[in-house]
Amino acid sequence: MPSPAKANRGPSAGPENRRALIDAAREVFASEGISAPLSSVARKAGVGQGSLYRHFPDRIALAAAVFEENIGELEVALNDQARTLDDLLELVVEQALVSTALIDTITAHPHDERVAHLGERLRALVERVVEREKSAGRLGAHVDVDDVVLAISMMAGVLARSEPGDRADVGRRAWALFHAAFSAGS
Amino acid sequence: MPSPAKANRGPSAGPENRRALIDAAREVFASEGISAPLSSVARKAGVGQGSLYRHFPDRIALAAAVFEENIGELEVALNDQARTLDDLLELVVEQALVSTALIDTITAHPHDERVAHLGERLRALVERVVEREKSAGRLGAHVDVDDVVLAISMMAGVLARSEPGDRADVGRRAWALFHAAFSAGS
DNA sequence: CGGGTACCGGACAACACTGTCCGGTTGTAG
DNA sequence: CTACAACCGGACAGTGTTGTCCGGTACCCG
């Protein structure tokens, strides 16, 4: 008896495993970073290694699925006209590790289609918010979207490297710095 | 004949191996980051694994030695009264991976004496430059040293994650951002 | 009710890195 | 010249991760 096996649902299994894997990956990546062992993702999902690799051939595939969802939620949240740049930053701070992971993955595999378009979506998202802030007069017309993206990237990075307890403080400090930069003459 | 062995110099060997290891580590860490396999450091140094671990019981010990030298050079370079904050930043850009490694190591092992005092030296160094810039009127009196350190940390991080070809560009952009921040009202 | 199919889970082989251990070599001292 | 001691290099065992492979199981269809 090599293994008893406990729950196979046959061909009609559907995408349940996929969902469980993505949910588990979101948690694991958010708490341990993008380099966390995939085996621990499978374990947390209550799924075998085989299923993990069947659904997601490699780490990037899994990460892309996670990012896809994250960005989707970000887009929904920021479609609300009342959301400001500060809200965006707040979301980034919350998801520091995942944000950094996304940026890292994009820069590490700039030619991988699965991930490249996510970068564009992210940029478009930032652009929308920036435009809104400009219209509202809360941001000078001289501010460049790419600078904001860079600022977010730097912030996410430093937050990811901070001790969790310091995150809030470091985030506030960094954001104040950028706030000053974006308010300045140029 | 398990191994021919080629060059043992006996008890009078002296610190040559240590030097070779540090030099190799500087190169390897600078090009592959702090997580590079120690075995490749030994190989590059032309030294056995045994010698590596005899001189440096663990990765931190080796890294600390490397940082020690790096900071020493930084101190020498910046003692020159003519050096500005821009010079400091330029040095950081050049040593992006090592700078990030230092910061990462300090935050990852804040209680390890071998590394903690390096953080203080670094901060003192920045403080000296900042004071000088303030006296020269090139920096507003309101600028906080810790903000500058944070800026350096963020810059080093984003540079480390950039593709080598983009480093110069990203560095310039980031520095412009911080420059604006430090010139701004607060 | 029996066969087929699609999918599942976990064992496992391959691989990479760390840190230890030991036989070997060289310089020195008697 | 011989004995000793310090130090060296690399083999190796231990450990953790990736990605594959295969026997097993549940659902569907005839």
Coordinates of C-alpha atoms (C1' of nucleotides) in Angstrom, one line a residue:
Chain A
M1 CA 0.0 0.0 0.0
P2 CA 2.1 2.8 -1.2
S3 CA -0.4 5.5 -0.3
P4 CA -4.0 5.4 0.7
A5 CA -5.0 8.6 -1.1
K6 CA -7.9 10.4 0.4
A7 CA -9.8 12.6 -1.9
N8 CA -9.9 12.4 -5.7
R9 CA -12.8 13.9 -7.4
G10 CA -12.3 12.5 -10.8
P11 CA -12.4 14.4 -14.1
S12 CA -15.1 16.8 -13.0
A13 CA -12.7 18.1 -10.4
G14 CA -12.9 21.5 -11.9
P15 CA -10.7 24.5 -10.9
E16 CA -10.9 24.0 -7.2
N17 CA -7.3 22.9 -6.9
R18 CA -6.2 25.9 -8.9
R19 CA -8.1 28.2 -6.6
A20 CA -6.7 26.6 -3.5
L21 CA -3.2 26.9 -4.9
I22 CA -3.6 30.6 -5.8
D23 CA -5.0 31.4 -2.4
A24 CA -2.2 29.5 -0.7
A25 CA 0.4 31.1 -2.9
R26 CA -1.0 34.6 -2.0
E27 CA -0.6 33.9 1.6
V28 CA 2.8 32.3 1.4
F29 CA 4.3 34.8 -1.0
A30 CA 2.9 37.6 1.1
S31 CA 4.5 36.3 4.2
E32 CA 7.7 34.7 3.0
G33 CA 8.3 36.4 -0.3
I34 CA 8.4 35.1 -3.9
S35 CA 11.2 32.7 -3.2
A36 CA 9.3 30.6 -0.8
P37 CA 9.5 26.9 -1.5
L38 CA 6.7 25.8 -3.8
S39 CA 6.3 22.7 -1.8
S40 CA 5.1 24.7 1.1
V41 CA 2.5 26.3 -1.2
A42 CA 1.3 22.9 -2.2
R43 CA 1.2 21.8 1.4
K44 CA -0.7 24.9 2.5
A45 CA -3.2 24.4 -0.3
G46 CA -3.7 20.8 0.8
V47 CA -2.7 19.6 -2.6
G48 CA 0.1 17.3 -4.0
Q49 CA 3.2 18.6 -5.7
G50 CA 1.9 17.0 -8.9
S51 CA -1.2 19.1 -8.9
L52 CA 0.8 22.2 -8.3
Y53 CA 3.1 21.7 -11.2
R54 CA 0.3 20.5 -13.5
H55 CA -1.5 23.8 -13.0
F56 CA 1.5 26.0 -12.9
P57 CA 4.5 24.6 -14.8
D58 CA 6.9 26.9 -13.0
R59 CA 7.2 29.6 -10.3
I60 CA 6.5 32.4 -12.7
A61 CA 3.2 30.9 -13.8
L62 CA 2.0 30.7 -10.3
A63 CA 3.3 34.1 -9.4
A64 CA 1.7 35.6 -12.5
A65 CA -1.7 34.2 -11.4
V66 CA -1.2 35.7 -8.0
F67 CA -0.2 39.1 -9.4
E68 CA -3.1 39.0 -11.8
E69 CA -5.5 38.8 -8.9
N70 CA -3.6 41.4 -6.9
I71 CA -3.6 43.9 -9.7
G72 CA -7.2 43.2 -10.4
E73 CA -8.2 44.1 -6.9
L74 CA -6.0 47.2 -7.0
E75 CA -7.8 48.3 -10.1
V76 CA -11.2 47.8 -8.6
A77 CA -10.2 49.6 -5.4
L78 CA -8.7 52.6 -7.3
N79 CA -11.5 53.0 -9.8
D80 CA -13.3 54.7 -7.0
Q81 CA -12.9 58.4 -7.9
A82 CA -12.4 59.2 -4.2
R83 CA -9.1 57.2 -4.0
T84 CA -6.0 59.2 -3.8
L85 CA -2.3 58.5 -4.4
D86 CA -2.0 58.0 -0.6
D87 CA -4.5 55.2 -0.8
L88 CA -2.5 53.5 -3.5
L89 CA 0.6 53.8 -1.4
E90 CA -1.2 52.4 1.6
L91 CA -2.2 49.3 -0.4
V92 CA 1.4 48.9 -1.5
V93 CA 2.6 49.0 2.0
E94 CA 0.1 46.4 3.0
Q95 CA 1.3 44.1 0.2
A96 CA 4.9 45.0 0.5
L97 CA 6.3 41.6 -0.2
V98 CA 4.0 40.8 -3.0
S99 CA 4.5 44.2 -4.6
T100 CA 8.3 43.8 -4.5
A101 CA 7.9 40.3 -5.8
L102 CA 5.9 41.6 -8.8
I103 CA 8.5 44.2 -9.6
D104 CA 11.4 41.8 -9.1
T105 CA 9.8 39.3 -11.3
I106 CA 9.1 41.8 -14.1
T107 CA 12.6 43.1 -14.1
A108 CA 14.0 39.6 -13.9
H109 CA 12.0 38.3 -16.8
P110 CA 11.2 41.3 -18.9
H111 CA 10.5 39.3 -22.0
D112 CA 8.1 36.8 -20.4
E113 CA 4.7 37.6 -21.7
R114 CA 2.9 36.2 -18.7
V115 CA 4.4 38.9 -16.6
A116 CA 5.3 41.8 -18.9
H117 CA 1.7 42.9 -19.5
L118 CA 1.1 43.0 -15.7
G119 CA 3.7 45.7 -15.6
E120 CA 1.8 47.7 -18.1
R121 CA -1.4 47.3 -16.2
L122 CA 0.3 48.5 -13.1
R123 CA 1.7 51.5 -14.9
A124 CA -1.7 52.4 -16.4
L125 CA -3.2 52.1 -13.0
V126 CA -0.7 54.5 -11.5
E127 CA -1.2 56.8 -14.5
R128 CA -4.9 57.0 -13.9
V129 CA -4.5 57.9 -10.3
V130 CA -1.8 60.4 -11.0
E131 CA -4.0 62.1 -13.7
R132 CA -6.9 62.2 -11.2
E133 CA -4.7 63.8 -8.6
K134 CA -3.4 66.4 -11.1
S135 CA -7.0 67.3 -12.1
A136 CA -7.9 67.7 -8.5
G137 CA -4.9 70.0 -8.0
R138 CA -3.4 67.7 -5.4
L139 CA -0.4 67.1 -7.6
G140 CA 1.7 69.4 -9.7
A141 CA 1.4 69.1 -13.5
H142 CA 5.2 68.5 -13.7
V143 CA 5.0 65.1 -12.0
D144 CA 6.0 62.2 -14.2
V145 CA 4.2 58.9 -13.9
D146 CA 7.4 57.0 -14.3
D147 CA 8.8 58.8 -11.3
V148 CA 5.8 57.8 -9.3
V149 CA 6.3 54.2 -10.4
L150 CA 9.9 54.3 -9.4
A151 CA 9.0 55.8 -6.1
I152 CA 6.5 52.9 -5.5
S153 CA 9.1 50.4 -6.5
M154 CA 11.7 51.8 -4.1
M155 CA 9.2 52.0 -1.3
A156 CA 8.0 48.4 -1.8
G157 CA 11.6 47.3 -1.9
V158 CA 12.7 49.0 1.3
L159 CA 9.5 47.8 3.0
A160 CA 10.1 44.2 2.0
R161 CA 13.5 44.4 3.5
S162 CA 12.3 46.0 6.7
E163 CA 11.3 44.1 9.8
P164 CA 7.5 43.7 9.8
G165 CA 7.3 45.8 13.0
D166 CA 9.0 48.7 11.3
R167 CA 7.0 48.7 8.2
A168 CA 4.5 51.3 9.1
D169 CA 7.1 53.7 10.3
V170 CA 9.4 53.2 7.4
G171 CA 6.5 53.5 5.0
R172 CA 5.4 56.8 6.5
R173 CA 8.8 58.2 6.4
A174 CA 9.5 57.2 2.9
W175 CA 6.1 58.4 1.7
A176 CA 6.8 61.8 3.3
L177 CA 10.0 62.0 1.4
F178 CA 8.3 61.3 -1.9
H179 CA 5.5 63.6 -1.1
A180 CA 8.1 66.3 -0.7
A181 CA 9.6 65.4 -4.0
F182 CA 6.4 65.5 -5.9
S183 CA 5.4 68.8 -4.3
A184 CA 8.7 70.4 -5.1
G185 CA 9.4 72.6 -8.2
S186 CA 10.7 69.6 -10.2
Chain B
M1 CA 46.1 9.0 -4.3
P2 CA 43.2 11.0 -3.2
S3 CA 44.6 14.3 -4.1
P4 CA 47.9 15.6 -5.3
A5 CA 47.7 18.9 -3.5
K6 CA 49.6 21.7 -5.1
A7 CA 50.7 24.4 -2.8
N8 CA 50.9 24.3 1.0
R9 CA 53.2 26.7 2.6
G10 CA 53.1 25.2 6.1
P11 CA 52.7 27.1 9.4
S12 CA 54.2 30.3 8.1
A13 CA 51.5 30.6 5.6
G14 CA 50.4 33.9 7.0
P15 CA 47.2 35.8 6.1
E16 CA 47.5 35.4 2.4
N17 CA 44.5 33.1 2.1
R18 CA 42.4 35.5 4.1
R19 CA 43.2 38.3 1.8
A20 CA 42.5 36.2 -1.3
L21 CA 39.2 35.2 0.2
I22 CA 38.1 38.8 0.9
D23 CA 39.1 39.9 -2.5
A24 CA 37.2 37.1 -4.1
A25 CA 34.2 37.7 -1.9
R26 CA 34.2 41.4 -2.9
E27 CA 34.0 40.5 -6.5
V28 CA 31.5 37.7 -6.1
F29 CA 29.2 39.6 -3.8
A30 CA 29.4 42.6 -6.0
S31 CA 28.4 40.7 -9.1
E32 CA 26.0 38.1 -7.8
G33 CA 24.9 39.5 -4.5
I34 CA 25.3 38.5 -0.9
S35 CA 23.6 35.1 -1.5
A36 CA 26.2 33.8 -3.9
P37 CA 27.4 30.3 -3.0
L38 CA 30.4 30.5 -0.7
S39 CA 31.9 27.6 -2.6
S40 CA 32.3 29.9 -5.6
V41 CA 34.1 32.4 -3.5
A42 CA 36.5 29.7 -2.4
R43 CA 37.0 28.6 -6.0
K44 CA 37.6 32.2 -7.2
A45 CA 40.1 32.7 -4.4
G46 CA 41.9 29.5 -5.4
V47 CA 41.4 28.1 -2.0
G48 CA 39.7 25.0 -0.5
Q49 CA 36.4 25.1 1.2
G50 CA 38.2 24.2 4.4
S51 CA 40.3 27.3 4.4
L52 CA 37.3 29.5 3.7
Y53 CA 35.3 28.1 6.7
R54 CA 38.4 28.2 8.9
H55 CA 38.9 31.9 8.3
F56 CA 35.2 32.8 8.2
P57 CA 33.0 30.5 10.2
D58 CA 29.9 31.6 8.4
R59 CA 28.6 33.9 5.7
I60 CA 28.2 36.9 8.0
A61 CA 31.8 36.7 9.1
L62 CA 32.9 36.9 5.5
A63 CA 30.4 39.6 4.6
A64 CA 31.4 41.7 7.6
A65 CA 35.0 41.6 6.5
V66 CA 34.0 42.7 3.0
F67 CA 31.8 45.5 4.4
E68 CA 34.5 46.6 6.7
E69 CA 36.8 47.2 3.8
N70 CA 34.1 48.9 1.7
I71 CA 33.1 51.3 4.4
G72 CA 36.7 52.0 5.1
E73 CA 37.3 53.0 1.6
L74 CA 34.1 55.1 1.6
E75 CA 35.3 56.9 4.7
V76 CA 38.6 57.7 3.1
A77 CA 37.0 58.9 -0.1
L78 CA 34.6 61.1 1.7
N79 CA 37.0 62.6 4.2
D80 CA 38.0 64.8 1.4
Q81 CA 36.2 68.1 2.1
A82 CA 35.4 68.5 -1.6
R83 CA 33.2 65.5 -1.7
T84 CA 29.5 66.1 -1.9
L85 CA 26.4 64.1 -1.3
D86 CA 26.3 63.4 -5.0
D87 CA 29.7 61.8 -4.7
L88 CA 28.4 59.6 -2.0
L89 CA 25.5 58.6 -4.1
E90 CA 27.7 57.8 -7.0
L91 CA 29.7 55.5 -4.9
V92 CA 26.6 53.8 -3.8
V93 CA 25.4 53.3 -7.4
E94 CA 28.7 51.7 -8.3
Q95 CA 28.5 49.3 -5.4
A96 CA 24.8 48.8 -5.6
L97 CA 24.8 45.1 -4.9
V98 CA 27.2 45.4 -2.0
S99 CA 25.4 48.4 -0.5
T100 CA 22.2 46.5 -0.6
A101 CA 23.8 43.5 0.8
L102 CA 25.2 45.5 3.7
I103 CA 21.8 47.0 4.5
D104 CA 20.0 43.7 4.1
T105 CA 22.5 42.0 6.4
I106 CA 22.2 44.7 9.1
T107 CA 18.4 44.5 9.1
A108 CA 18.4 40.7 9.0
H109 CA 20.9 40.4 11.9
P110 CA 20.4 43.6 13.9
H111 CA 21.8 42.0 17.0
D112 CA 25.0 40.6 15.5
E113 CA 27.8 42.7 16.8
R114 CA 30.0 42.0 13.8
V115 CA 27.6 43.9 11.6
A116 CA 25.7 46.3 13.8
H117 CA 28.6 48.6 14.3
L118 CA 29.0 48.9 10.6
G119 CA 25.6 50.4 10.3
E120 CA 26.6 53.0 12.8
R121 CA 29.8 53.8 10.9
L122 CA 27.8 54.2 7.8
R123 CA 25.3 56.5 9.5
A124 CA 28.1 58.6 10.9
L125 CA 29.6 58.8 7.5
V126 CA 26.4 60.1 6.0
E127 CA 26.0 62.4 8.9
R128 CA 29.4 64.0 8.3
V129 CA 28.6 64.5 4.6
V130 CA 25.2 65.9 5.3
E131 CA 26.6 68.4 7.9
R132 CA 29.2 69.5 5.4
E133 CA 26.5 70.1 2.8
K134 CA 24.4 72.0 5.2
S135 CA 27.4 74.3 6.1
A136 CA 28.1 74.8 2.5
G137 CA 24.5 75.9 2.0
R138 CA 23.9 73.1 -0.5
L139 CA 21.4 71.4 1.7
G140 CA 18.6 72.9 3.8
A141 CA 18.9 72.8 7.5
H142 CA 15.7 70.9 7.8
V143 CA 17.1 67.7 6.2
D144 CA 17.2 64.8 8.5
V145 CA 20.2 62.4 8.3
D146 CA 17.9 59.4 8.7
D147 CA 15.9 60.5 5.7
V148 CA 19.1 60.6 3.7
V149 CA 20.1 57.1 5.0
L150 CA 16.6 55.9 4.0
A151 CA 17.0 57.4 0.6
I152 CA 20.3 55.7 0.1
S153 CA 18.8 52.5 1.2
M154 CA 16.0 52.7 -1.2
M155 CA 18.2 53.7 -4.0
A156 CA 20.6 50.9 -3.4
G157 CA 17.7 48.4 -3.3
V158 CA 16.1 49.5 -6.5
L159 CA 19.5 49.5 -8.2
A160 CA 20.3 46.1 -7.1
R161 CA 17.1 44.9 -8.6
S162 CA 17.6 46.7 -11.9
E163 CA 19.3 45.2 -14.9
P164 CA 22.9 46.3 -14.9
G165 CA 22.4 48.2 -18.1
D166 CA 19.7 50.3 -16.6
R167 CA 21.5 51.1 -13.4
A168 CA 22.9 54.5 -14.5
D169 CA 19.6 55.6 -15.7
V170 CA 17.6 54.5 -12.7
G171 CA 20.2 55.9 -10.4
R172 CA 20.0 59.3 -12.0
R173 CA 16.2 59.3 -12.0
A174 CA 16.0 58.2 -8.3
W175 CA 18.6 60.7 -7.3
A176 CA 16.8 63.5 -9.0
L177 CA 13.7 62.6 -7.0
F178 CA 15.5 62.7 -3.7
H179 CA 17.2 65.8 -4.7
A180 CA 13.9 67.4 -5.1
A181 CA 12.7 66.0 -1.8
F182 CA 15.7 67.4 0.1
S183 CA 15.4 70.8 -1.5
A184 CA 11.7 71.0 -0.8
G185 CA 10.2 72.9 2.1
S186 CA 10.1 69.8 4.4
Chain C
dC1 C1' -22.9 -2.4 -13.9
dG2 C1' -18.3 -2.4 -16.1
dG3 C1' -14.7 0.1 -18.6
dG4 C1' -12.5 4.3 -19.7
dT5 C1' -10.7 8.7 -18.8
dA6 C1' -9.0 12.6 -16.4
dC7 C1' -7.1 14.0 -12.6
dC8 C1' -5.0 13.5 -8.0
dG9 C1' -1.3 13.0 -4.4
dG10 C1' 2.9 12.0 -2.9
dA11 C1' 7.2 9.3 -3.5
dC12 C1' 11.4 10.1 -5.7
dA13 C1' 15.5 11.3 -8.5
dA14 C1' 18.3 15.1 -9.6
dC15 C1' 20.6 19.0 -8.1
dA16 C1' 22.8 22.8 -5.4
dC17 C1' 24.8 24.5 -1.2
dT18 C1' 26.6 24.3 3.4
dG19 C1' 29.8 23.0 6.8
dT20 C1' 32.8 19.2 8.5
dC21 C1' 36.5 16.1 8.4
dC22 C1' 40.8 14.1 7.4
dG23 C1' 45.0 12.8 4.8
dG24 C1' 48.7 15.4 3.0
dT25 C1' 52.3 18.8 2.7
dT26 C1' 55.5 22.2 4.1
dG27 C1' 58.3 24.8 7.2
dT28 C1' 60.8 24.7 11.6
dA29 C1' 63.3 23.2 15.5
dG30 C1' 66.2 20.0 17.8
Chain D
dC1 C1' 68.1 14.3 9.2
dT2 C1' 64.1 13.4 11.8
dA3 C1' 60.1 14.7 14.4
dC4 C1' 56.6 17.9 15.0
dA5 C1' 53.1 21.2 14.3
dA6 C1' 50.4 24.3 11.6
dC7 C1' 47.8 24.7 7.9
dC8 C1' 45.9 23.4 3.5
dG9 C1' 42.6 21.5 -0.1
dG10 C1' 39.0 18.9 -1.5
dA11 C1' 36.0 14.9 -0.6
dC12 C1' 31.8 14.1 1.5
dA13 C1' 27.7 13.8 4.3
dG14 C1' 23.6 16.4 5.5
dT15 C1' 19.9 19.2 4.1
dG16 C1' 16.5 21.5 1.4
dT17 C1' 14.2 22.4 -3.2
dT18 C1' 12.7 21.5 -7.7
dG19 C1' 10.3 19.1 -11.1
dT20 C1' 8.9 14.3 -12.7
dC21 C1' 6.6 10.1 -12.6
dC22 C1' 3.3 6.7 -11.6
dG23 C1' -0.2 4.0 -9.1
dG24 C1' -4.6 5.0 -7.5
dT25 C1' -9.3 6.9 -7.4
dA26 C1' -13.7 9.1 -8.7
dC27 C1' -16.8 10.3 -12.1
dC28 C1' -19.0 9.6 -16.7
dC29 C1' -20.8 6.9 -20.4
dG30 C1' -22.4 2.9 -22.8

